[in-house]
Tab-separated table of C-alpha atoms and ligand atoms in Angstrom:
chain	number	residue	atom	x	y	z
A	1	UNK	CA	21.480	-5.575	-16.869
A	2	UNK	CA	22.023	-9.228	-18.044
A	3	UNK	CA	24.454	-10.263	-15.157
A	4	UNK	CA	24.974	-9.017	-11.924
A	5	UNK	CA	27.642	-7.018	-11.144
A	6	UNK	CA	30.554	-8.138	-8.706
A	7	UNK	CA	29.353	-4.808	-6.341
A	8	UNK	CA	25.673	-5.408	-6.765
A	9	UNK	CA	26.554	-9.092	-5.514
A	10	UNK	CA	28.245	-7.606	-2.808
A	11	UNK	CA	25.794	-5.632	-1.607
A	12	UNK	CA	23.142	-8.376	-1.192
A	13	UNK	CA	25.517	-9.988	0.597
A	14	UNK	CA	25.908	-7.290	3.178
A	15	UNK	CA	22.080	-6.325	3.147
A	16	UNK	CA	21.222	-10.430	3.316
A	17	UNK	CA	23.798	-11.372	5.748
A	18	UNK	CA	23.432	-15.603	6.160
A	19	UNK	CA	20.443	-15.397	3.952
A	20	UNK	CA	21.486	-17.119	0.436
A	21	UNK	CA	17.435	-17.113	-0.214
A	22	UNK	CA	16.634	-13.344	-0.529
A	23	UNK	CA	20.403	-12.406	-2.132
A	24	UNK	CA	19.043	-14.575	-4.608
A	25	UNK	CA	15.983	-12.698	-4.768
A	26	UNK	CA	17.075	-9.398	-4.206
A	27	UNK	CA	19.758	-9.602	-7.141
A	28	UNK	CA	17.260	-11.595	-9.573
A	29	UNK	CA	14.652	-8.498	-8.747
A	30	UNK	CA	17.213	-6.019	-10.277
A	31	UNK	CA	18.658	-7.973	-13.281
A	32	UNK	CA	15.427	-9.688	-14.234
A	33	UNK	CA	12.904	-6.547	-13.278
A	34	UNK	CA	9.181	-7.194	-12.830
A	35	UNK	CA	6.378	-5.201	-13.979
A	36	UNK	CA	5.571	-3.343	-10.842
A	37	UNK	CA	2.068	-1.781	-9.053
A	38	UNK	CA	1.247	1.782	-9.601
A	39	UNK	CA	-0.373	3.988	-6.697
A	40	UNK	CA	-2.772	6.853	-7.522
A	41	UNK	CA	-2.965	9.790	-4.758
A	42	UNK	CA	-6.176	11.163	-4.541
A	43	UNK	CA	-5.687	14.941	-4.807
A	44	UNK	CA	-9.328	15.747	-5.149
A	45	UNK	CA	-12.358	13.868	-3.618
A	46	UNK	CA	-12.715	10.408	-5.887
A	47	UNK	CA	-15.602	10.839	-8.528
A	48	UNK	CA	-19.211	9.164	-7.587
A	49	UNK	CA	-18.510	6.961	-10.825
A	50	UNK	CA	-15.164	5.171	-9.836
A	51	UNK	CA	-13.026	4.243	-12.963
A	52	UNK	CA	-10.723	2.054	-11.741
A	53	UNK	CA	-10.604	-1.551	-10.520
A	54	UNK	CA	-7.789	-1.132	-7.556
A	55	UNK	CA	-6.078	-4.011	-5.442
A	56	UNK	CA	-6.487	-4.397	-1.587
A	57	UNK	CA	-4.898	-1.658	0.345
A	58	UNK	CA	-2.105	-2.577	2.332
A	59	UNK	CA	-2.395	-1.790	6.036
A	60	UNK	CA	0.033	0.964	5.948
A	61	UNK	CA	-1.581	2.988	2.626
A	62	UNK	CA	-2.730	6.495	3.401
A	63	UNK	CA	-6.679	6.308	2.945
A	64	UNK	CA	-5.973	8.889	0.034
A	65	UNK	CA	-4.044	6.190	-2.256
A	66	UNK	CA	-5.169	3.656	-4.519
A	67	UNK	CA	-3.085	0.671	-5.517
A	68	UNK	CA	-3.753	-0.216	-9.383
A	69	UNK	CA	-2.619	-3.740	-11.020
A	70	UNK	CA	0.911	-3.230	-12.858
A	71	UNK	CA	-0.376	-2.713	-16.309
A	72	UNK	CA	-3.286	-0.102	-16.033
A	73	UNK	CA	-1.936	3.544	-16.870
A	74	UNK	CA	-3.615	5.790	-14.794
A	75	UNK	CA	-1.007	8.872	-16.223
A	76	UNK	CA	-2.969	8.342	-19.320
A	77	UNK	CA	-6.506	8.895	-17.472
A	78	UNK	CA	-8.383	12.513	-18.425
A	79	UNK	CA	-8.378	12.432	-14.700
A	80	UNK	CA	-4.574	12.605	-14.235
A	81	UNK	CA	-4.653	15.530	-16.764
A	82	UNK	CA	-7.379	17.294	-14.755
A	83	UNK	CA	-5.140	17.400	-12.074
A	84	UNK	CA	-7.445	15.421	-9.328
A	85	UNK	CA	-4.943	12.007	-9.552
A	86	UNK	CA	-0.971	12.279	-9.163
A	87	UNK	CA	1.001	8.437	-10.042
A	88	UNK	CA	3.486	7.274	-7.673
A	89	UNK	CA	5.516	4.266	-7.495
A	90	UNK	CA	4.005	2.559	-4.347
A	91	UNK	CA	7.197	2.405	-2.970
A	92	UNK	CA	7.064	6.277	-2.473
A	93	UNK	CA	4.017	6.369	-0.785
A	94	UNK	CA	5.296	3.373	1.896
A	95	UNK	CA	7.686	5.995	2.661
A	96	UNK	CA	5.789	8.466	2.920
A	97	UNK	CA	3.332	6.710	4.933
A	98	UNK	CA	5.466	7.734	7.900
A	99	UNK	CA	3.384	11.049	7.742
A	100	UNK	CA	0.310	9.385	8.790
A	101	UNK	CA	1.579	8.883	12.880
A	102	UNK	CA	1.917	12.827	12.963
A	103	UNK	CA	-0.759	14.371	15.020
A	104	UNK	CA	-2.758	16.697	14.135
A	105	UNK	CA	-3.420	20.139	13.245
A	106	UNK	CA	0.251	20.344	11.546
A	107	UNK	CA	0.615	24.573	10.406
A	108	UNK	CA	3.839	24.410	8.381
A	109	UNK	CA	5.032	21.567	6.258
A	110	UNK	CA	9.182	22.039	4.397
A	111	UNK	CA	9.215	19.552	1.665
A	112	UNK	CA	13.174	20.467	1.154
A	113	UNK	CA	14.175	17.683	-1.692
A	114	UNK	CA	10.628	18.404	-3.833
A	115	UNK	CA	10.816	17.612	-7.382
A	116	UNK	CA	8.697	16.638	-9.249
A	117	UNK	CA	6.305	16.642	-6.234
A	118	UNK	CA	5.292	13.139	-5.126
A	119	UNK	CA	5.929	13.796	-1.052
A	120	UNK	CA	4.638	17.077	-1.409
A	121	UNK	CA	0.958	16.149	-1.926
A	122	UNK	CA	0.955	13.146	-0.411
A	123	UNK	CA	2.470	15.302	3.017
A	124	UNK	CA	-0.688	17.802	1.744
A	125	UNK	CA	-3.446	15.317	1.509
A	126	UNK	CA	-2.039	13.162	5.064
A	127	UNK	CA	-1.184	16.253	7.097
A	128	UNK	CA	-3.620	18.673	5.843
A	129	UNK	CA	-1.312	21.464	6.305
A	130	UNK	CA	-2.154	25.070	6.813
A	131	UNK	CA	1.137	25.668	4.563
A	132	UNK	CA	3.768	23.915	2.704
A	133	UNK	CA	6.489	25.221	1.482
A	134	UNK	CA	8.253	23.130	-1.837
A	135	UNK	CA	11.661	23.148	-2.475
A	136	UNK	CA	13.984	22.022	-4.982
A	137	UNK	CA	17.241	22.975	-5.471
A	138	UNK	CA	18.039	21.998	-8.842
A	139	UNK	CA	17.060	24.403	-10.917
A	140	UNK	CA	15.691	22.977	-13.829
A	141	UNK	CA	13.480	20.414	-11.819
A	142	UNK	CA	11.536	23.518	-10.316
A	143	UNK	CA	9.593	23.613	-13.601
A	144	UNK	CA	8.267	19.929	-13.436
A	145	UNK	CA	7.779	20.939	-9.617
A	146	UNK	CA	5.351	23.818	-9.935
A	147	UNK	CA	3.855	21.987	-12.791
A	148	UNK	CA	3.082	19.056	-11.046
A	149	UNK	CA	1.462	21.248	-7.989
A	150	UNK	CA	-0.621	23.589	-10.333
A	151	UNK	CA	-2.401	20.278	-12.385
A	152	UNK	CA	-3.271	19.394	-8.627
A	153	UNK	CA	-4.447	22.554	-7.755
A	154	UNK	CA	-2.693	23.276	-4.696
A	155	UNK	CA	-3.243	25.862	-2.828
A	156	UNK	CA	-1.379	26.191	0.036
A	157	UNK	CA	1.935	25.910	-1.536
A	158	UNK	CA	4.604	28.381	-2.017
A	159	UNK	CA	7.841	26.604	-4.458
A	160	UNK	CA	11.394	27.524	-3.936
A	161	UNK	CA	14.747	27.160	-5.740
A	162	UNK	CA	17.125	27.454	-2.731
A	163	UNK	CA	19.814	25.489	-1.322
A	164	UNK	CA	18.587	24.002	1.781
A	165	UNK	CA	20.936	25.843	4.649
A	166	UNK	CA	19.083	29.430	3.331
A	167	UNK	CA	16.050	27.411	5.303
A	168	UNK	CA	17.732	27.123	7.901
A	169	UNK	CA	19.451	30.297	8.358
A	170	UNK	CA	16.416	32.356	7.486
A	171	UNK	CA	13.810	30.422	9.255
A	172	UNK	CA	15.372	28.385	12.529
A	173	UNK	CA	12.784	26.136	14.388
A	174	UNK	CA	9.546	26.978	12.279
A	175	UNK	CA	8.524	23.870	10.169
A	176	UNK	CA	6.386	21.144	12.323
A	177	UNK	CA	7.297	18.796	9.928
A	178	UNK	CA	10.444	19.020	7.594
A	179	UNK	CA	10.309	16.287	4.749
A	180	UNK	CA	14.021	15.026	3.163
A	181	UNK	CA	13.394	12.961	0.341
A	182	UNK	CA	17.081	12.608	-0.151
A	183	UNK	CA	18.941	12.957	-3.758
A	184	UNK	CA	21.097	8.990	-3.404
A	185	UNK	CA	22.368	6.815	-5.726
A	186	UNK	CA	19.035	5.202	-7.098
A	187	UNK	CA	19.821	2.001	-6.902
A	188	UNK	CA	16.111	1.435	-7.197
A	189	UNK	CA	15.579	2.701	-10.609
A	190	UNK	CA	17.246	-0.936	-11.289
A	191	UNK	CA	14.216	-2.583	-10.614
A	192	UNK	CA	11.861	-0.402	-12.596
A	193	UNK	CA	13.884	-1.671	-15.643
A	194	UNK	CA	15.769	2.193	-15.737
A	195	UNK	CA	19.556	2.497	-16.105
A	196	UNK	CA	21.200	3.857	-12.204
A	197	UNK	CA	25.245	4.396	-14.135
A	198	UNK	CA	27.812	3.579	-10.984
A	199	UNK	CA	25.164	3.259	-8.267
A	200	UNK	CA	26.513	0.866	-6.509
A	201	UNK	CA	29.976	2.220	-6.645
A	202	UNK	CA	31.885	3.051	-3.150
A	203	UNK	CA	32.310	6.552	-4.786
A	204	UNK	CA	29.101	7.261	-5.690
A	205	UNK	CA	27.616	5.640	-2.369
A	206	UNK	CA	30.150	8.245	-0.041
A	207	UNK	CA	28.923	11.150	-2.482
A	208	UNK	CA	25.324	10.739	-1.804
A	209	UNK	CA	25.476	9.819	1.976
A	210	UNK	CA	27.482	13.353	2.554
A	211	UNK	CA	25.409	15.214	0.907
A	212	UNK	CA	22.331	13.803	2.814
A	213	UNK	CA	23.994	14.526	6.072
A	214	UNK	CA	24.412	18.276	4.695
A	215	UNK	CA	20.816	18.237	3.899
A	216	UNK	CA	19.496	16.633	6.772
A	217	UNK	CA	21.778	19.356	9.140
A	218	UNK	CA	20.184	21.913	7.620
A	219	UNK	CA	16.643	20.061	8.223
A	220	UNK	CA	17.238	19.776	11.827
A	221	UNK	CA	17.775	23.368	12.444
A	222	UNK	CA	14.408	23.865	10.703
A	223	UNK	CA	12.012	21.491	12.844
A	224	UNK	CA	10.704	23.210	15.760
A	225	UNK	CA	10.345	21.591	19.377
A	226	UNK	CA	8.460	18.775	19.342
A	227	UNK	CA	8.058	18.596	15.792
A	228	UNK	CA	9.019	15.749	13.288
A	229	UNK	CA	11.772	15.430	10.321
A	230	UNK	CA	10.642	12.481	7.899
A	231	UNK	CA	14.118	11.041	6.179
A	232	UNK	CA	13.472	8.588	3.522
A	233	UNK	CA	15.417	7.529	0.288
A	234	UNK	CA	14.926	4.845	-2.680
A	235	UNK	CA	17.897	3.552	-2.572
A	236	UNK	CA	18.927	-0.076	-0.390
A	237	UNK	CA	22.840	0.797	0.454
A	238	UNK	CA	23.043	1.168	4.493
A	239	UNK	CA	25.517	3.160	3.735
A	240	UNK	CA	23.034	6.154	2.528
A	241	UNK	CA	20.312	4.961	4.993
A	242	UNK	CA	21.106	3.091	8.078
A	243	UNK	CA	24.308	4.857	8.902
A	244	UNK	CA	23.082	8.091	7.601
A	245	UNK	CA	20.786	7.845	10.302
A	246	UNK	CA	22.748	6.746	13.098
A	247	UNK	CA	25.265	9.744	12.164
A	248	UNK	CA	22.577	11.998	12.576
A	249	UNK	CA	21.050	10.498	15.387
A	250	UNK	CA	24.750	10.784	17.358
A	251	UNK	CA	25.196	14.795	15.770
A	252	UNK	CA	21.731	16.021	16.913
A	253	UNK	CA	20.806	14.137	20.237
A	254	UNK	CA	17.857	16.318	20.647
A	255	UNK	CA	15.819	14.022	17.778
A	256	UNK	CA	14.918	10.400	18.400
A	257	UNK	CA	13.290	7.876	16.327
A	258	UNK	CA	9.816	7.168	16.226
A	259	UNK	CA	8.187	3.660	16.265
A	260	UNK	CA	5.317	4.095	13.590
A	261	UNK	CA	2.850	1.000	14.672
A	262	UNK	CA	1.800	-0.021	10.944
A	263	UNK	CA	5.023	-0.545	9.627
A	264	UNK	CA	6.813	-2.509	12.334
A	265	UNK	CA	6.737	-5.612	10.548
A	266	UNK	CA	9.314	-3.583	7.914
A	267	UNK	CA	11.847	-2.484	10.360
A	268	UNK	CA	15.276	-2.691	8.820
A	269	UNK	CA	17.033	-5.792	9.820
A	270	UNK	CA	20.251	-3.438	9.923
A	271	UNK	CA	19.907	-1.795	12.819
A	272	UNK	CA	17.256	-1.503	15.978
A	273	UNK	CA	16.522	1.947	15.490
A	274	UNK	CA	12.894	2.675	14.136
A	275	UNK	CA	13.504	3.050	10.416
A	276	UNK	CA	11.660	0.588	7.578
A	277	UNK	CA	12.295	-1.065	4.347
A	278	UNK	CA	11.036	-2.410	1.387
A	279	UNK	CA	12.446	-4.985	-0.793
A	280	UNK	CA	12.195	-4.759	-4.543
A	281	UNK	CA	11.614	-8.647	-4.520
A	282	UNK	CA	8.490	-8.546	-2.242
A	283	UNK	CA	7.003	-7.103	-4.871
A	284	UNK	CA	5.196	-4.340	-3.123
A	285	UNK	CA	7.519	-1.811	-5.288
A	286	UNK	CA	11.156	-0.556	-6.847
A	287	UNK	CA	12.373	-0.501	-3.076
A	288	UNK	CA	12.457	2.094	-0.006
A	289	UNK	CA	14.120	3.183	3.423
A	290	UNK	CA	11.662	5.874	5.393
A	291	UNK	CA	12.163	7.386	9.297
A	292	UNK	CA	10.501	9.785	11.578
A	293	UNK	CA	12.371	11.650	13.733
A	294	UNK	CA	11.450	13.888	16.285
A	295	UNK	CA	13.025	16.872	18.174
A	296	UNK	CA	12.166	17.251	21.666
A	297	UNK	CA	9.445	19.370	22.535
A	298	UNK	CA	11.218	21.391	25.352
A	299	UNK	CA	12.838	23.250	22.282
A	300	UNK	CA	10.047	24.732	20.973
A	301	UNK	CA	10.073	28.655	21.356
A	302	UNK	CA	6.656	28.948	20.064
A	303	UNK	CA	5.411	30.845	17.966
A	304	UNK	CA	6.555	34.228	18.404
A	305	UNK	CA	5.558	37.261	16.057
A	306	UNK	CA	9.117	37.770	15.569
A	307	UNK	CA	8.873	33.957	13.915
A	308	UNK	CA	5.832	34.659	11.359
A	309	UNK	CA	7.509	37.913	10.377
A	310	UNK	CA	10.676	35.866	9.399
A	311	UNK	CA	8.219	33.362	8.019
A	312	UNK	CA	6.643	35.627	6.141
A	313	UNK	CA	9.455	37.605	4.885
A	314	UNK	CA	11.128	34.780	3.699
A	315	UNK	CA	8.424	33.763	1.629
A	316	UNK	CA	8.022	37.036	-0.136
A	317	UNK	CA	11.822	37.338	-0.561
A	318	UNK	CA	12.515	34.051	-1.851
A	319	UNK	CA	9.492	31.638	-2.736
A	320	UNK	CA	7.993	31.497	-6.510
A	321	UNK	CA	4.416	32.084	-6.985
A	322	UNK	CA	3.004	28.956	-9.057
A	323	UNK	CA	3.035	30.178	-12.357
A	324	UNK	CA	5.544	29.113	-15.048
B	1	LIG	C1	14.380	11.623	-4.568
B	1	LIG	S1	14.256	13.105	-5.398
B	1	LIG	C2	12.826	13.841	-4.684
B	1	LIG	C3	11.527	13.277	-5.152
B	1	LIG	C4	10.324	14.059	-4.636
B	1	LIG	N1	10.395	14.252	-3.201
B	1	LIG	C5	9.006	13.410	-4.981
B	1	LIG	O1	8.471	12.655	-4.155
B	1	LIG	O2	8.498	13.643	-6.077
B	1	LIG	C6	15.508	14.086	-4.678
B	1	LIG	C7	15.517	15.515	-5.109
B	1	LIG	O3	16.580	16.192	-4.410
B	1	LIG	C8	17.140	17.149	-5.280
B	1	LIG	N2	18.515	17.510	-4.826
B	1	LIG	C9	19.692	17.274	-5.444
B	1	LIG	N3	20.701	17.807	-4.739
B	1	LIG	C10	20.161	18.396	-3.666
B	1	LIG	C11	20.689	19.140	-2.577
B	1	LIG	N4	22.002	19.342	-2.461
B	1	LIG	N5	19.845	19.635	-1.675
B	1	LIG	C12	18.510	19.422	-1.779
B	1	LIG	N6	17.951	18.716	-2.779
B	1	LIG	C13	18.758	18.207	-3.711
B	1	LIG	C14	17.122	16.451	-6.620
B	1	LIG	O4	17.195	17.396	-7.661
B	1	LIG	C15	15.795	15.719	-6.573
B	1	LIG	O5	14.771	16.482	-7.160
């Protein structure tokens, strides 16, 4: 992009209300893109002999992630191939990093938007779960999905190629912690210098935000009492995050918000709920929106051996071993 569009001027108006300064910023960020920092997720123990040179961790970064300078390429490292690193754009783990004011032990993680994997291990290395289940509904993602998992050497996972209300008709108020990593309209791609055709188009905005309220329906019916849903996207239009979020919050009044301590300073200026944001012009990466929900614990059935057999069968029925 060599000029901004009319609708991406727009929406830094509406996301920078009063704030000349950082529409400024925010538009130059995704015309004029910078290089950006790369993360590295620890899926195995680091090596004694460390072989990068990483920058300071921010306060929210999962003690499993390493922040690299924007022009090392970790992807290319023997230890990326041997499956013990996985790259992320940092902005990924910041939302992620939502995971880390869970308590512990966590039994059953549903990663229900998977591909190619990112939230998956970091939810695996930050919860330790005893299972996650990996989902993706596209089909031909499911590939780079148990691809991804099996150069990490993950154990406790168990793919799927499902649309997301079989979850939640087959297995009702199981998961502790149900991930949505929301398909959207990728605005953020802009700032990583990729092409994002019509996403900031009113059409294209509507199309995403319904589908993420028919995925995030589906989630709720999954989380069990007292457990958490983690709704993130990496996209900036409120209209996919902020009211997403409020529409949910209104249709299931058994969830709430969650205040996560470390990442108060990037509550969304939007609203006064508990969600957060990054900017693609602070630098810190492409851009992100991330919340934690939780359902009130007086739901919880427990876990009844009715609820592992279900558990159980639905694995066998449906889930993929991970072998391509
Ligand atoms: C933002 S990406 C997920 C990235 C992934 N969580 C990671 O960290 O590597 C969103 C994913 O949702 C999938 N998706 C698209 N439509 C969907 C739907 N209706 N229900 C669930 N997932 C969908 C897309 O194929 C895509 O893989």
């Amino acid at each position: 992009m060599t000029e901004p569009s009319k609708l991406l001027l727009k929406l830094s108006h509406r996301l920078f209300i009063n704030d000349p300064e950082q529409q400024a910023a925010f538009v130059e960020a995704l015309v004029h893109p910078r290089p950006l920092s790369s993360t590295i997720l620890w899926t195995q123990p680091r090596p004694e002999a460390y072989p990068f040179d990483p920058l300071p961790p921010y306060s929210w970064q999962p003690n499993c992630t390493d922040r690299l300078p924007p022009m090392v390429q970790p992807g290319k490292h023997p230890l990326h191939s041997a499956g013990t690193i996985y790259c992320l754009d940092t902005s990924s783990v910041f939302a992620a990093s939502v995971l880390q004011a869970i308590p512990h032990p966590v039994e059953l993680v549903v990663d229900l938007c998977a591909a190619p994997g990112g939230k998956s291990l970091l939810a695996n290395q930050i919860l330790q779960p005893k299972q996650i289940l990996c989902n993706e509904s596209i089909r031909k993602r499911v590939k780079i999905l148990i691809s991804n998992l099996k150069r990490c050497h993950t154990k406790n996972a168990v793919t799927f190629n499902l649309d997301p209300s079989i979850f939640a008709k087959n297995i009702p108020n199981t998961a502790q912690v149900v991930i949505v990593d929301a398909p959207c309209s990728g605005q953020s791609l802009l700032a990583k210098g990729k092409k994002a055709e019509g996403c900031f188009h009113p059409v294209t905005l509507k199309k995403n935000a319904q589908r993420q309220k028919r995925i995030l329906a589906n989630a709720a019916q999954l989380v069990t009492g007292g457990g958490y849903l983690a709704y993130m996207t990496c996209t900036y239009a409120p209209e996919e995050n902020e009211q997403v979020l409020q529409w949910f919050l209104k249709k299931f009044s058994e969830f709430s918000a969650v205040p996560v301590a470390p990442l108060l300073a990037y509550q969304s200026p939007l609203t006064a709920t508990p969600c957060y944001r990054i900017w693609p012009q602070n630098q810190i990466g492409a851009g992100a929106f991330t919340t934690l929900l939780t359902k009130e614990r007086s739901l919880n059935r427990g876990s009844t051996i009715t609820q592992t057999l279900e558990l159980q069968g639905f694995i066998d029925h449906f889930g993929w071993l991970l072998t391509i």
